[in-house]
Amino acid sequence: NKRAIQNHHDVNSEKPRPPDNRKLKVTVISAMALPKPKNSQQGEVVDPYCYCFLEGLGVDKDKTLTTTVVENNGFHPVFKGKPGDTCTFTIPHTEMTTLVFQVFDKDVDNDDLLCEAFLPVHLIREGLRNVPMWSKHHKPLASTYVMAEFEFL
């Protein structure tokens, strides 16, 4: 009886599951109400771009999505229709993979992280979605979103 309990919790007791290798097409449409970086000058307007990648077991770390920079528009930058707005990711293990969205302000010397979001892939639903964004200090940002379209292929 005691042995059965030990085997139940032994992570090596079952064969590893084969990879799912599902494909997820992500299109970044736009963003809304982006914050300014802390070190910004009075009256300065952000030049945002969105960067997406996967984190998790067996993901291709070199596969990323980087949108085109939209100059002087932190209120409602539109990325769709510009180079880099779409990427198809291969997801080896859906249950153990996270899709990361990060929005940066393009600067001459150093790009500033404005906000980010972490989406567990197994919770993503297909279609157009507003992704609520969080500050780099992990605080929710009211009314700050990235709109994206998700499609499992």
PDB file of C-alpha atoms in Angstrom:
ATOM      1  CA  ASN A   1       0.000   0.000   0.000  1.00  0.00           C
ATOM      2  CA  LYS A   2       2.790   2.407   0.898  1.00  0.00           C
ATOM      3  CA  ARG A   3       4.606   1.489  -2.355  1.00  0.00           C
ATOM      4  CA  ALA A   4       1.535   2.374  -4.431  1.00  0.00           C
ATOM      5  CA  ILE A   5       1.457   5.848  -2.898  1.00  0.00           C
ATOM      6  CA  GLN A   6       5.144   6.372  -3.699  1.00  0.00           C
ATOM      7  CA  ASN A   7       4.661   5.297  -7.327  1.00  0.00           C
ATOM      8  CA  HIS A   8       1.692   7.621  -7.690  1.00  0.00           C
ATOM      9  CA  HIS A   9       3.925  10.618  -6.969  1.00  0.00           C
ATOM     10  CA  ASP A  10       6.983   9.393  -8.874  1.00  0.00           C
ATOM     11  CA  VAL A  11       7.357  11.620 -11.947  1.00  0.00           C
ATOM     12  CA  ASN A  12       9.425   8.928 -13.651  1.00  0.00           C
ATOM     13  CA  SER A  13       6.787   6.213 -13.249  1.00  0.00           C
ATOM     14  CA  GLU A  14       5.039   7.042 -16.561  1.00  0.00           C
ATOM     15  CA  LYS A  15       6.390   7.389 -20.067  1.00  0.00           C
ATOM     16  CA  PRO A  16       6.888  11.011 -21.130  1.00  0.00           C
ATOM     17  CA  ARG A  17       4.117  12.320 -23.320  1.00  0.00           C
ATOM     18  CA  PRO A  18       5.078  12.869 -26.961  1.00  0.00           C
ATOM     19  CA  PRO A  19       5.192  16.516 -28.101  1.00  0.00           C
ATOM     20  CA  ASP A  20       1.925  18.094 -29.283  1.00  0.00           C
ATOM     21  CA  ASN A  21       3.699  20.232 -31.896  1.00  0.00           C
ATOM     22  CA  ARG A  22       0.618  22.381 -32.388  1.00  0.00           C
ATOM     23  CA  LYS A  23       0.943  25.518 -34.477  1.00  0.00           C
ATOM     24  CA  LEU A  24      -0.285  28.882 -33.211  1.00  0.00           C
ATOM     25  CA  LYS A  25      -0.551  31.826 -35.573  1.00  0.00           C
ATOM     26  CA  VAL A  26      -0.378  35.162 -33.736  1.00  0.00           C
ATOM     27  CA  THR A  27      -1.167  38.489 -35.408  1.00  0.00           C
ATOM     28  CA  VAL A  28      -0.602  41.653 -33.373  1.00  0.00           C
ATOM     29  CA  ILE A  29      -3.283  44.165 -34.373  1.00  0.00           C
ATOM     30  CA  SER A  30      -2.777  47.171 -32.091  1.00  0.00           C
ATOM     31  CA  ALA A  31      -2.228  48.430 -28.553  1.00  0.00           C
ATOM     32  CA  MET A  32      -4.168  50.852 -26.389  1.00  0.00           C
ATOM     33  CA  ALA A  33      -3.252  53.386 -23.697  1.00  0.00           C
ATOM     34  CA  LEU A  34       0.423  52.486 -23.317  1.00  0.00           C
ATOM     35  CA  PRO A  35       2.240  53.913 -20.300  1.00  0.00           C
ATOM     36  CA  LYS A  36       5.244  56.196 -20.634  1.00  0.00           C
ATOM     37  CA  PRO A  37       8.588  55.070 -19.250  1.00  0.00           C
ATOM     38  CA  LYS A  38       9.576  56.520 -15.875  1.00  0.00           C
ATOM     39  CA  ASN A  39      12.533  58.427 -17.275  1.00  0.00           C
ATOM     40  CA  SER A  40      10.555  60.106 -20.098  1.00  0.00           C
ATOM     41  CA  GLN A  41      10.675  63.861 -20.627  1.00  0.00           C
ATOM     42  CA  GLN A  42       7.607  66.074 -20.265  1.00  0.00           C
ATOM     43  CA  GLY A  43       5.634  65.930 -23.513  1.00  0.00           C
ATOM     44  CA  GLU A  44       7.624  62.988 -24.907  1.00  0.00           C
ATOM     45  CA  VAL A  45       5.554  60.478 -26.900  1.00  0.00           C
ATOM     46  CA  VAL A  46       6.466  56.784 -27.034  1.00  0.00           C
ATOM     47  CA  ASP A  47       7.511  54.940 -30.205  1.00  0.00           C
ATOM     48  CA  PRO A  48       6.115  51.473 -29.398  1.00  0.00           C
ATOM     49  CA  TYR A  49       6.718  48.057 -30.863  1.00  0.00           C
ATOM     50  CA  CYS A  50       5.518  44.652 -29.682  1.00  0.00           C
ATOM     51  CA  TYR A  51       7.766  41.649 -29.098  1.00  0.00           C
ATOM     52  CA  CYS A  52       6.319  38.127 -28.649  1.00  0.00           C
ATOM     53  CA  PHE A  53       7.975  34.817 -27.864  1.00  0.00           C
ATOM     54  CA  LEU A  54       7.321  31.455 -26.224  1.00  0.00           C
ATOM     55  CA  GLU A  55       8.628  30.179 -22.898  1.00  0.00           C
ATOM     56  CA  GLY A  56       8.435  26.543 -21.923  1.00  0.00           C
ATOM     57  CA  LEU A  57       9.672  23.016 -22.460  1.00  0.00           C
ATOM     58  CA  GLY A  58      11.268  22.461 -25.859  1.00  0.00           C
ATOM     59  CA  VAL A  59      10.255  25.777 -27.461  1.00  0.00           C
ATOM     60  CA  ASP A  60      12.324  27.340 -30.229  1.00  0.00           C
ATOM     61  CA  LYS A  61      13.942  30.281 -28.411  1.00  0.00           C
ATOM     62  CA  ASP A  62      14.950  31.865 -31.728  1.00  0.00           C
ATOM     63  CA  LYS A  63      11.359  32.094 -33.029  1.00  0.00           C
ATOM     64  CA  THR A  64      10.012  35.538 -32.142  1.00  0.00           C
ATOM     65  CA  LEU A  65       7.611  38.164 -33.437  1.00  0.00           C
ATOM     66  CA  THR A  66       8.736  41.795 -33.530  1.00  0.00           C
ATOM     67  CA  THR A  67       6.349  44.359 -34.974  1.00  0.00           C
ATOM     68  CA  THR A  68       7.317  47.503 -36.816  1.00  0.00           C
ATOM     69  CA  VAL A  69       7.871  50.571 -34.606  1.00  0.00           C
ATOM     70  CA  VAL A  70       4.937  53.016 -34.662  1.00  0.00           C
ATOM     71  CA  GLU A  71       6.414  56.456 -34.129  1.00  0.00           C
ATOM     72  CA  ASN A  72       4.877  58.983 -31.723  1.00  0.00           C
ATOM     73  CA  ASN A  73       1.766  57.001 -30.795  1.00  0.00           C
ATOM     74  CA  GLY A  74       1.313  55.525 -27.334  1.00  0.00           C
ATOM     75  CA  PHE A  75      -2.457  56.037 -27.328  1.00  0.00           C
ATOM     76  CA  HIS A  76      -3.482  53.593 -30.080  1.00  0.00           C
ATOM     77  CA  PRO A  77      -0.599  52.299 -32.220  1.00  0.00           C
ATOM     78  CA  VAL A  78      -1.711  49.992 -35.055  1.00  0.00           C
ATOM     79  CA  PHE A  79       0.728  47.235 -36.025  1.00  0.00           C
ATOM     80  CA  LYS A  80      -1.460  45.168 -38.383  1.00  0.00           C
ATOM     81  CA  GLY A  81      -0.579  45.388 -42.044  1.00  0.00           C
ATOM     82  CA  LYS A  82       3.038  46.315 -41.365  1.00  0.00           C
ATOM     83  CA  PRO A  83       6.067  43.994 -41.579  1.00  0.00           C
ATOM     84  CA  GLY A  84       6.464  41.664 -38.597  1.00  0.00           C
ATOM     85  CA  ASP A  85       2.832  41.711 -37.442  1.00  0.00           C
ATOM     86  CA  THR A  86       2.350  37.923 -37.759  1.00  0.00           C
ATOM     87  CA  CYS A  87       4.253  34.817 -36.663  1.00  0.00           C
ATOM     88  CA  THR A  88       3.419  31.105 -36.511  1.00  0.00           C
ATOM     89  CA  PHE A  89       4.859  29.375 -33.454  1.00  0.00           C
ATOM     90  CA  THR A  90       5.299  25.619 -32.997  1.00  0.00           C
ATOM     91  CA  ILE A  91       4.257  24.592 -29.500  1.00  0.00           C
ATOM     92  CA  PRO A  92       5.862  21.320 -28.397  1.00  0.00           C
ATOM     93  CA  HIS A  93       3.908  20.977 -25.127  1.00  0.00           C
ATOM     94  CA  THR A  94       0.734  23.082 -24.958  1.00  0.00           C
ATOM     95  CA  GLU A  95       0.171  22.565 -21.235  1.00  0.00           C
ATOM     96  CA  MET A  96       3.688  23.743 -20.349  1.00  0.00           C
ATOM     97  CA  THR A  97       4.122  26.730 -22.668  1.00  0.00           C
ATOM     98  CA  THR A  98       3.530  30.446 -22.135  1.00  0.00           C
ATOM     99  CA  LEU A  99       3.149  33.109 -24.830  1.00  0.00           C
ATOM    100  CA  VAL A 100       4.808  36.361 -23.751  1.00  0.00           C
ATOM    101  CA  PHE A 101       3.838  39.803 -25.062  1.00  0.00           C
ATOM    102  CA  GLN A 102       6.147  42.728 -24.319  1.00  0.00           C
ATOM    103  CA  VAL A 103       5.734  46.300 -25.542  1.00  0.00           C
ATOM    104  CA  PHE A 104       8.833  48.480 -25.742  1.00  0.00           C
ATOM    105  CA  ASP A 105       9.501  52.147 -26.439  1.00  0.00           C
ATOM    106  CA  LYS A 106      12.126  52.389 -29.195  1.00  0.00           C
ATOM    107  CA  ASP A 107      14.935  54.709 -28.195  1.00  0.00           C
ATOM    108  CA  VAL A 108      18.274  55.616 -29.766  1.00  0.00           C
ATOM    109  CA  ASP A 109      20.345  54.107 -26.966  1.00  0.00           C
ATOM    110  CA  ASN A 110      18.204  51.681 -24.954  1.00  0.00           C
ATOM    111  CA  ASP A 111      14.634  50.478 -25.530  1.00  0.00           C
ATOM    112  CA  ASP A 112      12.368  50.755 -22.468  1.00  0.00           C
ATOM    113  CA  LEU A 113       9.956  47.995 -21.456  1.00  0.00           C
ATOM    114  CA  LEU A 114       6.513  49.624 -21.140  1.00  0.00           C
ATOM    115  CA  CYS A 115       4.317  46.632 -20.290  1.00  0.00           C
ATOM    116  CA  GLU A 116       4.006  42.877 -20.653  1.00  0.00           C
ATOM    117  CA  ALA A 117       1.628  39.917 -20.414  1.00  0.00           C
ATOM    118  CA  PHE A 118       2.069  36.172 -19.953  1.00  0.00           C
ATOM    119  CA  LEU A 119      -0.552  33.864 -21.507  1.00  0.00           C
ATOM    120  CA  PRO A 120      -0.589  30.128 -20.755  1.00  0.00           C
ATOM    121  CA  VAL A 121      -1.056  28.641 -24.233  1.00  0.00           C
ATOM    122  CA  HIS A 122      -3.613  26.038 -23.107  1.00  0.00           C
ATOM    123  CA  LEU A 123      -5.941  28.927 -22.063  1.00  0.00           C
ATOM    124  CA  ILE A 124      -5.752  30.859 -25.363  1.00  0.00           C
ATOM    125  CA  ARG A 125      -8.988  30.906 -27.373  1.00  0.00           C
ATOM    126  CA  GLU A 126      -9.001  31.501 -31.103  1.00  0.00           C
ATOM    127  CA  GLY A 127     -10.156  34.802 -32.584  1.00  0.00           C
ATOM    128  CA  LEU A 128      -9.608  38.463 -31.790  1.00  0.00           C
ATOM    129  CA  ARG A 129      -8.654  39.015 -28.158  1.00  0.00           C
ATOM    130  CA  ASN A 130      -7.711  41.956 -25.954  1.00  0.00           C
ATOM    131  CA  VAL A 131      -4.695  40.961 -23.893  1.00  0.00           C
ATOM    132  CA  PRO A 132      -4.590  42.918 -20.590  1.00  0.00           C
ATOM    133  CA  MET A 133      -1.110  44.257 -19.952  1.00  0.00           C
ATOM    134  CA  TRP A 134       0.898  44.522 -16.730  1.00  0.00           C
ATOM    135  CA  SER A 135       3.629  46.953 -15.703  1.00  0.00           C
ATOM    136  CA  LYS A 136       7.224  45.764 -15.501  1.00  0.00           C
ATOM    137  CA  HIS A 137       6.644  45.793 -11.726  1.00  0.00           C
ATOM    138  CA  HIS A 138       3.831  43.219 -12.153  1.00  0.00           C
ATOM    139  CA  LYS A 139       0.933  45.598 -11.486  1.00  0.00           C
ATOM    140  CA  PRO A 140      -2.170  45.504 -13.711  1.00  0.00           C
ATOM    141  CA  LEU A 141      -2.508  48.505 -16.022  1.00  0.00           C
ATOM    142  CA  ALA A 142      -6.137  49.600 -16.291  1.00  0.00           C
ATOM    143  CA  SER A 143      -7.244  50.149 -19.907  1.00  0.00           C
ATOM    144  CA  THR A 144      -3.882  49.035 -21.367  1.00  0.00           C
ATOM    145  CA  TYR A 145      -4.280  46.228 -23.880  1.00  0.00           C
ATOM    146  CA  VAL A 146      -2.710  44.601 -26.886  1.00  0.00           C
ATOM    147  CA  MET A 147      -5.247  43.382 -29.409  1.00  0.00           C
ATOM    148  CA  ALA A 148      -4.162  40.180 -31.116  1.00  0.00           C
ATOM    149  CA  GLU A 149      -5.672  37.482 -33.292  1.00  0.00           C
ATOM    150  CA  PHE A 150      -4.989  33.838 -32.439  1.00  0.00           C
ATOM    151  CA  GLU A 151      -5.456  30.846 -34.737  1.00  0.00           C
ATOM    152  CA  PHE A 152      -4.478  27.234 -34.063  1.00  0.00           C
ATOM    153  CA  LEU A 153      -3.403  25.581 -37.324  1.00  0.00           C
TER     154      LEU A 153
END
